[in-house]
Short mmCIF file of C-alpha atoms in Angstrom, two decimals:
data_model
loop_
_atom_site.label_atom_id
_atom_site.label_comp_id
_atom_site.label_asym_id
_atom_site.label_seq_id
_atom_site.Cartn_x
_atom_site.Cartn_y
_atom_site.Cartn_z
CA MET A 23 0.00 0.00 0.00
CA SER A 24 1.40 3.37 -1.05
CA LEU A 25 1.29 6.52 1.05
CA ASN A 26 -1.77 8.77 0.71
CA TRP A 27 -1.58 12.54 0.48
CA LYS A 28 -2.27 13.14 4.16
CA GLU A 29 0.55 10.82 5.18
CA ILE A 30 2.89 12.55 2.75
CA ASP A 31 2.06 15.94 4.29
CA LEU A 32 2.82 14.61 7.77
CA ILE A 33 6.11 13.07 6.61
CA LEU A 34 7.25 16.30 4.96
CA GLU A 35 6.33 18.23 8.10
CA GLU A 36 8.47 15.92 10.24
CA LEU A 37 11.36 15.91 7.79
CA ASP A 38 11.68 19.72 7.80
CA LEU A 39 14.02 19.72 4.80
CA GLU A 40 13.87 23.42 3.94
CA GLY A 41 17.37 24.84 4.21
CA SER A 42 18.99 21.38 4.03
CA PHE A 43 21.84 20.52 1.67
CA ILE A 44 21.95 17.36 -0.46
CA GLN A 45 25.29 15.83 0.45
CA GLN A 46 25.06 12.53 -1.42
CA ILE A 47 22.74 10.62 -3.75
CA VAL A 48 22.57 6.81 -3.77
CA GLN A 49 20.46 4.62 -6.04
CA PRO A 50 20.53 1.06 -4.65
CA SER A 51 18.06 -0.42 -7.16
CA TYR A 52 15.99 0.32 -10.23
CA ASP A 53 13.02 1.64 -8.24
CA THR A 54 14.60 3.33 -5.21
CA ILE A 55 16.82 6.34 -4.59
CA ALA A 56 18.09 7.97 -1.40
CA LEU A 57 19.09 11.58 -0.68
CA HIS A 58 21.54 12.15 2.15
CA THR A 59 20.79 15.62 3.53
CA TYR A 60 22.41 17.84 6.16
CA LYS A 61 21.01 20.75 8.14
CA SER A 62 22.12 22.45 11.36
CA GLY A 63 24.41 19.62 12.42
CA THR A 64 21.83 16.93 11.67
CA SER A 65 22.05 14.48 8.80
CA LYS A 66 19.09 12.57 7.40
CA THR A 67 18.65 9.89 4.77
CA VAL A 68 15.49 10.46 2.74
CA LEU A 69 14.36 7.34 0.91
CA VAL A 70 12.17 7.60 -2.20
CA CYS A 71 10.65 4.34 -3.47
CA LEU A 72 8.76 4.17 -6.78
CA ALA A 73 7.79 0.48 -6.61
CA GLY A 74 4.17 -0.32 -7.43
CA GLY A 75 2.09 -0.65 -4.28
CA ALA A 76 4.89 0.74 -2.12
CA CYS A 77 5.38 4.31 -3.41
CA ARG A 78 6.64 6.42 -0.55
CA ILE A 79 9.03 9.04 0.76
CA HIS A 80 10.33 9.04 4.31
CA GLN A 81 13.41 9.21 6.44
CA THR A 82 15.15 5.87 6.86
CA TRP A 83 17.48 4.65 9.55
CA THR A 84 18.49 1.60 7.53
CA ALA A 85 21.80 1.74 5.69
CA VAL A 86 21.28 2.26 1.96
CA PRO A 87 23.92 0.22 0.09
CA LYS A 88 25.31 1.30 -3.25
CA ASN A 89 24.46 -0.64 -6.35
CA THR A 90 27.11 -2.91 -7.86
CA LYS A 91 27.38 -0.51 -10.79
CA PRO A 92 26.53 3.20 -11.09
CA LEU A 93 23.05 3.82 -12.48
CA ARG A 94 22.17 6.49 -15.02
CA PHE A 95 19.77 8.72 -13.07
CA MET A 96 21.89 8.66 -9.92
CA GLU A 97 24.96 9.80 -11.86
CA PHE A 98 22.89 12.53 -13.54
CA LEU A 99 21.57 13.88 -10.22
CA LYS A 100 25.05 13.79 -8.68
CA ALA A 101 26.35 15.90 -11.57
CA ARG A 102 23.51 18.44 -11.30
CA ILE A 103 22.24 18.73 -7.71
CA LYS A 104 24.79 17.12 -5.39
CA GLY A 105 25.56 19.87 -2.88
CA ALA A 106 22.35 21.75 -3.76
CA ARG A 107 20.32 23.64 -1.16
CA ILE A 108 16.65 22.76 -0.69
CA ASN A 109 14.98 26.17 -0.66
CA ALA A 110 11.42 24.85 -0.44
CA ILE A 111 9.58 21.53 -0.41
CA ARG A 112 5.83 20.93 -0.52
CA GLN A 113 3.16 18.63 -1.85
CA LEU A 114 1.12 19.99 -4.75
CA GLY A 115 -2.41 20.04 -3.40
CA GLN A 116 -3.52 16.51 -2.66
CA GLU A 117 -1.85 15.04 -5.73
CA ARG A 118 0.99 13.04 -4.13
CA ILE A 119 3.40 15.09 -6.21
CA ILE A 120 6.22 16.62 -4.18
CA LYS A 121 8.02 19.69 -5.47
CA LEU A 122 11.52 20.61 -4.32
CA GLU A 123 13.01 24.00 -5.23
CA LEU A 124 16.79 23.66 -5.39
CA SER A 125 19.70 26.01 -5.94
CA HIS A 126 23.26 24.99 -6.77
CA CYS A 127 26.22 26.99 -8.08
CA GLY A 128 24.02 29.89 -9.17
CA GLN A 129 21.51 27.64 -10.95
CA GLU A 130 17.91 26.94 -9.97
CA PHE A 131 16.27 23.52 -10.37
CA LEU A 132 12.87 21.96 -9.69
CA LEU A 133 12.69 18.32 -8.60
CA TYR A 134 9.27 16.65 -8.84
CA ILE A 135 8.61 13.33 -7.05
CA ARG A 136 5.36 11.74 -8.20
CA LEU A 137 4.22 8.91 -5.91
CA TRP A 138 1.54 7.26 -8.04
CA SER A 139 1.66 3.46 -8.01
CA ASN A 140 1.02 3.11 -11.74
CA ALA A 141 2.95 6.16 -12.91
CA ALA A 142 5.55 6.99 -10.26
CA ASN A 143 8.51 9.05 -11.41
CA ILE A 144 11.16 11.58 -10.39
CA ILE A 145 11.69 14.46 -12.80
CA LEU A 146 14.30 17.23 -12.70
CA THR A 147 13.51 20.42 -14.60
CA ASP A 148 14.79 23.95 -14.91
CA THR A 149 12.69 26.87 -13.67
CA ASN A 150 10.82 26.99 -17.00
CA GLY A 151 9.63 23.39 -16.68
CA CYS A 152 11.99 22.00 -19.33
CA ILE A 153 12.77 18.40 -18.35
CA LEU A 154 16.48 17.78 -17.87
CA ASP A 155 16.04 14.08 -17.14
CA SER A 156 13.69 11.65 -15.37
CA PHE A 157 14.03 8.48 -13.33
CA TYR A 158 11.84 6.60 -15.81
CA ARG A 159 11.95 7.87 -19.37
CA ARG A 160 8.46 7.71 -20.88
CA PRO A 161 8.39 9.20 -24.40
CA GLY A 162 4.65 8.56 -24.76
CA LYS A 163 4.00 10.95 -21.86
CA GLY A 164 6.66 13.46 -22.80
CA GLU A 165 8.75 12.56 -19.75
CA VAL A 166 12.09 12.64 -21.52
CA SER A 167 14.93 15.13 -21.73
CA GLY A 168 13.70 18.22 -23.53
CA GLY A 169 10.04 17.62 -22.71
CA LEU A 170 7.88 20.11 -20.85
CA PHE A 171 6.56 19.39 -17.38
CA THR A 172 3.48 21.40 -16.40
CA GLU A 173 2.37 21.45 -12.80
CA PRO A 174 -1.23 20.35 -12.24
CA THR A 175 -3.73 23.09 -11.44
CA PHE A 176 -6.10 22.99 -8.48
CA PRO A 177 -9.55 24.38 -7.74
CA SER A 178 -9.82 27.21 -5.26
CA ASN A 179 -11.60 25.04 -2.66
CA SER A 180 -8.74 23.43 -0.78
CA GLN A 181 -11.10 20.92 0.92
CA GLU A 182 -11.87 19.10 -2.34
CA SER A 183 -10.85 15.50 -2.28
CA ASP A 184 -8.31 13.71 -4.35
CA SER A 185 -11.09 12.17 -6.46
CA PHE A 186 -11.51 15.48 -8.32
CA TYR A 187 -8.11 15.02 -9.93
CA ARG A 188 -8.77 11.42 -10.92
CA ARG A 189 -11.77 11.77 -13.25
CA PRO A 190 -10.71 10.94 -16.83
CA GLY A 191 -11.86 13.57 -19.27
CA LYS A 192 -12.65 16.05 -16.50
CA GLY A 193 -9.32 17.82 -16.21
CA ALA A 194 -7.73 14.71 -14.71
CA VAL A 195 -4.00 14.71 -14.22
CA THR A 196 -2.87 11.54 -15.98
CA SER A 197 0.86 12.28 -15.95
CA GLY A 198 3.30 15.05 -15.16
CA ILE A 199 2.01 16.77 -18.32
CA SER A 200 -1.38 17.88 -17.07
CA THR A 201 -4.47 19.31 -18.77
CA GLU A 202 -6.55 22.23 -17.60
CA PRO A 203 -9.66 21.37 -15.53
CA GLU A 204 -13.06 22.31 -16.89
CA GLU A 205 -14.75 25.48 -15.76
CA THR A 206 -17.31 23.57 -13.66
CA PRO A 207 -15.47 21.27 -11.24
CA ALA A 208 -17.03 18.31 -9.47
CA PRO A 209 -18.69 19.19 -6.17
CA PRO A 210 -16.48 18.66 -3.14
CA GLN A 211 -17.11 15.64 -0.95
CA SER A 212 -18.21 15.96 2.60
CA PRO A 213 -15.48 16.08 5.25
CA ASP A 214 -16.81 12.85 6.80
CA LYS A 215 -16.51 10.92 3.54
CA GLU A 216 -13.12 12.41 2.84
CA GLN A 217 -11.90 11.47 6.29
CA LYS A 218 -13.17 7.94 5.77
CA GLN A 219 -11.29 7.57 2.47
CA TRP A 220 -7.98 9.22 3.41
CA THR A 221 -6.70 8.67 6.93
CA ILE A 222 -3.30 8.59 8.51
CA ARG A 223 -2.44 5.06 9.55
CA ASP A 224 -1.39 4.50 13.15
CA PHE A 225 0.58 1.24 12.58
CA GLN A 226 -0.52 -0.18 15.91
CA GLU A 227 0.85 -3.58 14.93
CA LEU A 228 4.37 -2.21 15.41
CA PRO A 229 5.90 -2.60 18.88
CA ASP A 230 6.23 0.68 20.82
CA SER A 231 4.37 2.48 18.03
CA GLN A 232 3.26 5.24 20.42
CA GLU A 233 6.88 6.26 21.02
CA LEU A 234 7.85 6.47 17.35
CA SER A 235 7.60 9.39 14.95
CA PHE A 236 5.51 8.84 11.84
CA ASN A 237 8.67 8.59 9.72
CA GLN A 238 9.98 5.87 12.01
CA LYS A 239 6.69 3.99 11.81
CA VAL A 240 6.64 4.16 8.02
CA ASP A 241 10.29 3.12 7.76
CA ARG A 242 9.82 0.11 10.03
CA TRP A 243 6.46 -0.98 8.62
CA TYR A 244 7.56 -0.94 4.98
CA ARG A 245 10.81 -2.68 5.89
CA GLU A 246 8.90 -5.57 7.47
CA HIS A 247 5.52 -5.68 5.71
CA GLY A 248 5.57 -3.25 2.81
CA GLY A 249 4.68 -5.35 -0.23
CA GLN A 250 7.25 -6.73 -2.65
CA LEU A 251 10.17 -4.90 -1.02
CA SER A 252 9.49 -6.10 2.52
CA LEU A 253 11.66 -8.60 4.33
CA GLU A 254 8.76 -11.05 4.41
CA SER A 255 8.26 -10.97 0.65
CA LEU A 256 11.97 -10.95 -0.17
CA LEU A 257 12.67 -13.93 2.10
CA GLU A 258 9.86 -15.81 0.36
CA GLN A 259 11.53 -15.03 -2.97
CA ALA A 260 14.86 -16.21 -1.54
CA GLN A 261 13.30 -19.52 -0.49
CA LYS A 262 11.79 -20.06 -3.94
CA PHE A 263 15.12 -19.23 -5.57
CA TYR A 264 16.98 -21.63 -3.25
CA THR A 265 14.50 -24.49 -3.68
CA SER A 266 14.47 -24.23 -7.47
CA ARG A 267 18.23 -23.83 -7.86
CA HIS A 268 19.03 -26.55 -5.31
CA SER A 269 16.79 -29.13 -6.98
CA LYS A 270 18.33 -28.45 -10.40
CA MET A 271 21.89 -28.64 -9.08
CA GLU A 272 21.17 -31.86 -7.18
CA ALA A 273 19.70 -33.41 -10.31
CA ALA A 274 22.79 -32.39 -12.31
CA LEU A 275 25.08 -33.86 -9.65
CA HIS A 276 23.09 -37.10 -9.68
CA ARG A 277 23.51 -37.35 -13.47
CA LEU A 278 27.27 -36.82 -13.17
CA GLU A 279 27.57 -39.47 -10.47
CA LYS A 280 25.50 -41.91 -12.55
CA LYS A 281 27.76 -41.24 -15.52
CA ARG A 282 30.80 -41.83 -13.33
CA ASP A 283 29.41 -45.20 -12.24
CA GLY A 284 29.38 -46.16 -15.91
CA PHE A 285 32.96 -44.96 -16.35
CA LEU A 286 34.06 -47.03 -13.35
CA GLN A 287 33.45 -50.09 -15.53
CA ASN A 288 36.34 -49.04 -17.78
CA GLN A 289 38.47 -51.98 -16.66
CA GLN A 290 35.85 -54.21 -18.25
CA TRP A 291 36.57 -52.71 -21.71
CA LYS A 292 40.27 -53.47 -21.33
CA HIS A 293 39.47 -57.00 -20.19
CA TYR A 294 37.24 -57.52 -23.23
CA GLY A 295 40.09 -56.42 -25.48
CA ASP A 296 42.41 -58.92 -23.81
CA LEU A 297 39.84 -61.73 -24.25
CA ILE A 298 39.39 -60.90 -27.94
CA LEU A 299 43.12 -61.18 -28.52
CA SER A 300 43.23 -64.43 -26.56
CA TYR A 301 40.34 -66.02 -28.47
CA GLY A 302 40.78 -64.22 -31.76
CA HIS A 303 41.07 -67.50 -33.64
CA LEU A 304 37.38 -68.12 -32.92
CA ILE A 305 36.28 -65.10 -34.99
CA ASP A 306 35.06 -66.47 -38.34
CA GLY A 307 33.26 -63.35 -39.67
CA SER A 308 29.79 -64.89 -39.50
CA GLN A 309 28.64 -63.68 -36.06
CA ASP A 310 28.55 -60.27 -34.38
CA TYR A 311 29.66 -61.64 -31.03
CA LEU A 312 32.49 -63.72 -29.64
CA GLU A 313 31.56 -66.48 -27.21
CA CYS A 314 34.46 -67.49 -24.97
CA GLN A 315 35.41 -68.48 -21.44
CA ASP A 316 36.43 -65.68 -19.06
CA TYR A 317 39.72 -66.82 -17.58
CA HIS A 318 39.08 -64.65 -14.47
CA SER A 319 35.68 -65.99 -13.48
CA GLY A 320 35.57 -69.20 -15.50
CA ALA A 321 32.15 -68.29 -16.87
CA THR A 322 31.19 -68.34 -20.53
CA ILE A 323 30.51 -64.79 -21.82
CA ARG A 324 29.58 -63.12 -25.08
CA ILE A 325 31.48 -60.06 -26.31
CA LYS A 326 29.98 -57.89 -29.04
CA ILE A 327 32.32 -57.51 -32.05
CA ASP A 328 32.31 -56.29 -35.62
CA PRO A 329 32.43 -59.42 -37.82
CA LYS A 330 34.05 -57.43 -40.63
CA LYS A 331 37.11 -56.68 -38.45
CA ASN A 332 39.83 -59.01 -37.32
CA ALA A 333 40.76 -59.73 -33.70
CA GLN A 334 43.33 -56.92 -33.45
CA GLU A 335 40.90 -54.31 -34.82
CA ASN A 336 38.08 -55.39 -32.52
CA ALA A 337 40.42 -55.41 -29.52
CA ALA A 338 41.70 -51.93 -30.50
CA THR A 339 38.09 -50.65 -30.38
CA TYR A 340 37.71 -51.80 -26.77
CA TYR A 341 41.16 -50.47 -25.83
CA ASN A 342 40.25 -47.03 -27.24
CA THR A 343 37.00 -47.06 -25.28
CA TYR A 344 39.00 -47.90 -22.18
CA LYS A 345 41.41 -45.00 -22.74
CA LYS A 346 38.58 -42.54 -23.30
CA SER A 347 36.86 -43.75 -20.14
CA VAL A 348 40.03 -43.24 -18.09
CA SER A 349 40.54 -39.75 -19.52
CA GLY A 350 36.86 -38.86 -19.17
CA LEU A 351 36.75 -40.12 -15.61
CA GLU A 352 39.41 -37.61 -14.56
CA ASP A 353 37.41 -34.71 -16.00
CA LEU A 354 34.22 -36.16 -14.57
CA GLU A 355 35.68 -36.34 -11.08
CA TYR A 356 36.58 -32.66 -11.35
CA ASP A 357 33.06 -31.79 -12.54
CA ILE A 358 31.56 -33.75 -9.64
CA GLN A 359 33.74 -31.96 -7.09
CA LYS A 360 32.87 -28.64 -8.68
CA ALA A 361 29.14 -29.43 -8.54
CA ARG A 362 29.45 -30.33 -4.85
CA ARG A 363 31.30 -27.07 -4.13
CA GLU A 364 28.57 -25.13 -5.96
CA LEU A 365 25.92 -26.83 -3.80
CA LEU A 366 27.80 -25.81 -0.67
CA ASP A 367 28.15 -22.26 -2.03
CA LEU A 368 24.40 -22.19 -2.71
CA ASP A 369 23.67 -23.26 0.87
CA ALA A 370 26.00 -20.54 2.18
CA THR A 371 24.37 -17.95 -0.09
CA TYR A 372 20.91 -18.90 1.14
CA GLN A 373 22.02 -18.63 4.76
CA GLN A 374 23.43 -15.19 3.99
CA LEU A 375 20.12 -14.14 2.43
CA CYS A 376 18.14 -15.39 5.44
CA LYS A 377 20.35 -13.48 7.88
CA GLU A 378 20.27 -10.17 5.96
CA PRO A 379 18.16 -7.66 7.98
CA ASN A 380 18.31 -4.87 5.40
CA PRO A 381 15.58 -5.31 2.74
CA ILE A 382 17.37 -3.06 0.25
CA ARG A 383 20.57 -5.07 0.55
CA LEU A 384 18.55 -8.30 0.39
CA GLN A 385 16.91 -7.10 -2.81
CA GLN A 386 20.35 -6.43 -4.30
CA LEU A 387 21.62 -9.88 -3.36
CA LEU A 388 18.54 -11.55 -4.82
CA ARG A 389 18.80 -9.57 -8.06
CA LYS A 390 22.43 -10.64 -8.39
CA GLN A 391 21.59 -14.31 -7.80
CA THR A 392 18.55 -14.39 -10.10
CA ARG A 393 20.14 -12.45 -12.96
CA PRO A 394 19.29 -13.99 -16.39
CA LYS A 395 22.08 -16.04 -17.95
CA GLN A 396 22.48 -13.63 -20.86
CA GLN A 397 23.22 -10.84 -18.36
CA GLU A 398 25.79 -12.81 -16.44
CA GLU A 399 29.38 -11.84 -16.93
CA LYS A 400 31.07 -14.30 -19.27
CA LYS A 401 33.38 -16.50 -17.26
CA ARG A 402 36.93 -17.19 -18.22
CA PRO A 403 37.40 -20.69 -19.71
CA GLY A 404 39.53 -23.31 -18.03
CA LEU A 405 40.83 -23.13 -14.47
CA SER A 406 42.14 -20.17 -12.49
CA TYR A 407 44.45 -20.18 -9.49
CA GLU A 408 45.55 -17.40 -7.14
CA ILE A 409 48.75 -18.06 -5.22
CA ASP A 410 51.01 -15.52 -3.49
CA GLY A 411 49.46 -12.71 -5.53
CA TRP A 412 50.07 -14.44 -8.87
CA THR A 413 47.27 -15.55 -11.21
CA ILE A 414 47.57 -18.77 -13.19
CA PHE A 415 45.23 -19.83 -16.02
CA VAL A 416 45.00 -23.41 -17.30
CA GLY A 417 43.40 -24.50 -20.56
CA ARG A 418 42.33 -28.14 -20.58
CA THR A 419 41.23 -28.46 -24.19
CA ALA A 420 42.28 -27.01 -27.55
CA ALA A 421 39.24 -24.70 -27.46
CA GLU A 422 40.10 -23.41 -23.97
CA ASN A 423 43.75 -22.97 -24.94
CA ASP A 424 42.76 -20.92 -27.96
CA GLU A 425 40.22 -18.81 -26.06
CA LEU A 426 42.69 -18.00 -23.28
CA LEU A 427 45.39 -17.14 -25.80
CA ARG A 428 43.12 -14.89 -27.84
CA HIS A 429 41.25 -12.94 -25.18
CA HIS A 430 42.66 -13.38 -21.68
CA VAL A 431 46.46 -13.06 -21.81
CA LYS A 432 48.87 -10.39 -23.02
CA GLY A 433 52.36 -10.26 -24.45
CA LEU A 434 54.27 -10.12 -21.16
CA ASP A 435 52.41 -13.04 -19.60
CA TYR A 436 54.19 -16.39 -19.42
CA TRP A 437 53.25 -19.58 -21.26
CA PHE A 438 54.13 -23.11 -20.10
CA HIS A 439 53.65 -26.35 -22.05
CA THR A 440 55.01 -29.90 -22.05
CA ARG A 441 57.56 -30.62 -24.76
CA ASP A 442 56.56 -33.22 -27.38
CA VAL A 443 53.56 -34.28 -25.25
CA ALA A 444 49.96 -33.20 -25.80
CA GLY A 445 48.52 -31.15 -22.95
CA GLY A 446 46.90 -27.95 -21.79
CA TYR A 447 48.39 -24.48 -21.88
CA VAL A 448 49.36 -22.85 -18.60
CA PHE A 449 49.60 -19.05 -18.43
CA VAL A 450 51.01 -16.97 -15.60
CA LYS A 451 49.82 -13.36 -15.59
CA ASN A 452 52.63 -10.83 -15.52
CA ARG A 453 52.99 -8.45 -12.57
CA PRO A 454 54.62 -5.13 -13.49
CA GLY A 455 58.01 -4.73 -11.84
CA LYS A 456 58.03 -8.32 -10.59
CA THR A 457 60.24 -11.20 -11.71
CA LEU A 458 58.64 -14.62 -12.00
CA PRO A 459 59.67 -16.43 -8.78
CA LEU A 460 60.83 -20.05 -8.71
CA LYS A 461 57.83 -21.18 -6.66
CA ILE A 462 55.37 -19.88 -9.26
CA MET A 463 57.40 -21.48 -12.05
CA LEU A 464 57.22 -24.82 -10.23
CA CYS A 465 53.47 -24.39 -9.70
CA ALA A 466 52.92 -23.62 -13.39
CA GLY A 467 55.17 -26.52 -14.38
CA ASN A 468 53.29 -28.96 -12.15
CA LEU A 469 50.00 -27.82 -13.64
CA ALA A 470 51.37 -28.24 -17.18
CA VAL A 471 52.44 -31.83 -16.45
CA HIS A 472 49.27 -32.60 -14.47
CA HIS A 473 47.06 -31.51 -17.39
CA SER A 474 48.99 -33.43 -20.04
CA LYS A 475 49.47 -37.01 -21.21
CA ALA A 476 52.67 -37.10 -19.17
CA ARG A 477 50.62 -37.13 -16.00
CA LYS A 478 50.88 -40.90 -15.50
CA ALA A 479 54.65 -40.82 -15.94
CA GLY A 480 54.79 -38.18 -13.21
CA GLU A 481 57.49 -36.15 -14.97
CA ALA A 482 58.14 -34.37 -18.25
CA ASP A 483 60.28 -31.85 -20.05
CA LEU A 484 58.54 -28.60 -20.80
CA TYR A 485 59.35 -25.19 -22.12
CA TYR A 486 58.18 -21.71 -21.29
CA THR A 487 58.34 -18.30 -22.86
CA GLN A 488 56.37 -15.06 -22.94
CA VAL A 489 53.15 -14.90 -24.92
CA LYS A 490 54.62 -12.29 -27.28
CA HIS A 491 57.03 -14.98 -28.53
CA LEU A 492 54.23 -17.33 -29.61
CA ARG A 493 53.25 -17.58 -33.27
CA ARG A 494 50.19 -19.33 -34.58
CA ALA A 495 50.81 -22.24 -36.92
CA LYS A 496 49.51 -21.40 -40.38
CA ASN A 497 46.56 -23.63 -41.30
CA GLY A 498 47.20 -25.55 -38.08
CA PRO A 499 44.56 -26.87 -35.69
CA LYS A 500 42.91 -24.63 -33.11
CA GLY A 501 45.26 -23.52 -30.35
CA LEU A 502 48.48 -24.73 -32.01
CA VAL A 503 51.35 -22.28 -31.59
CA LEU A 504 55.04 -22.20 -32.41
CA PRO A 505 57.20 -20.78 -29.59
CA SER A 506 60.48 -18.92 -29.88
CA GLN A 507 63.06 -17.80 -27.32
CA GLU A 508 61.74 -20.60 -25.10
CA LYS A 509 63.58 -21.97 -22.07
CA ASN A 510 63.64 -25.57 -20.90
CA LEU A 511 62.33 -26.89 -17.62
CA PHE A 512 62.15 -30.41 -16.20
CA ILE A 513 59.32 -31.09 -13.77
CA GLN A 514 58.57 -34.00 -11.47
CA LEU A 515 55.05 -33.87 -10.08
CA ASP A 516 55.01 -32.73 -6.46
CA LYS A 517 51.93 -33.79 -4.47
CA ASP A 518 52.44 -31.00 -1.92
CA ILE A 519 52.47 -28.35 -4.66
CA LEU A 520 49.37 -29.84 -6.29
CA LYS A 521 47.59 -29.90 -2.94
CA GLU A 522 48.41 -26.25 -2.32
CA LEU A 523 47.21 -25.38 -5.82
CA GLU A 524 43.93 -27.21 -5.23
CA SER A 525 43.27 -25.00 -2.21
CA SER A 526 44.00 -21.86 -4.27
CA LEU A 527 41.60 -22.78 -7.10
CA THR A 528 39.24 -19.85 -7.78
CA SER A 529 37.24 -21.13 -10.75
#
């Protein structure tokens, strides 16, 4: 429920902003802005919310956090009216439109705050009504830079109710650009009816409500119960977000673990290859299976084969499947561990959301978590490590190697790779004025061997050079480079170094 005009009058009376200076302007979200004011040794934070069903202005005692990135209208107001003096502030009739007269550096400005649930806006104009900018730009209503804002006009009888200004076609104010009322206005309502329609809420449901000012009551009530921006509503959104995300992540983890169970049978493929070679003389090209005795269990088994291939070719097929399973299992184990870490991070995020007492901050956290995928910042491919202030990138595939090389490293960064053995690229980001220390070289070297086909051997020769000395191979496969001015390095895998690197993994 938004504030009515009587409540706005009482709030403005308590705020007493005439003569105050606007020290800072903060826009924490896309429907809220806060003015930090100062007057006679007293500072106040005036919150203006334009959310539907919760339009309001009042002093707040809750910290107003900054947005993760500067927003357009906030930056505009800071450039124009930060440090301005509020010469006058009043509500225009009973229209829930607040007018602030401001002066700053010899210039005069008018700031209009319209608290209508379906058409709320904040508009800054010059003294002639020319719109400089608005919180919400609405070209269809002329509420854009360069448009003209005309204040609504009011009948002489100040007791007329708000309904007079809401009659379409009868001089109704439908936006900041108003029309003139007809010569014969609607008759005023009786004071009793008006009092029944527009009253000042007492918020008796709040504890110690009798001891609070009206601004304090409004601030506390909207923080706890005020529609979509209340703690109650935001926590409900947080629960829905957590339940939905958690179920999807658990299902994904279950699929990975099920896939791993299949990969754990990889020894069976190798055993089948051995059996085919042992009983290859039984393959006559007429059947698509080989029936033989398993020399491990003694049982008679059938092994599917290609009758058009000989024993060596059929065995090679099973050996290749075995090798792929072993290689895939390593990546799968990493994906499973990553999925488990993400589940733990989700639980921690949800606990943080539940403990957040500030609804504005909670709204920010929820917006960050529920951001659409297309708006999410594109993540760097491969793995990233942070150790002793140094950043290390690892590409695990040709595509990741190529992407890192093209878009995420520069000429002075270092490149590590195993010599004459296929593997991932390892990059160490350069630090200006710093020489690459031996420890970081050993870390990068261990990662290069660990993410290569030399991993089983536990050691390998590798070379390293700066990225500026890499040249792409003409017509070569993706990610293939030819190094120059490289230096040699021999690495034996060190479990302690790999364990320390695992703890420094960032993504």
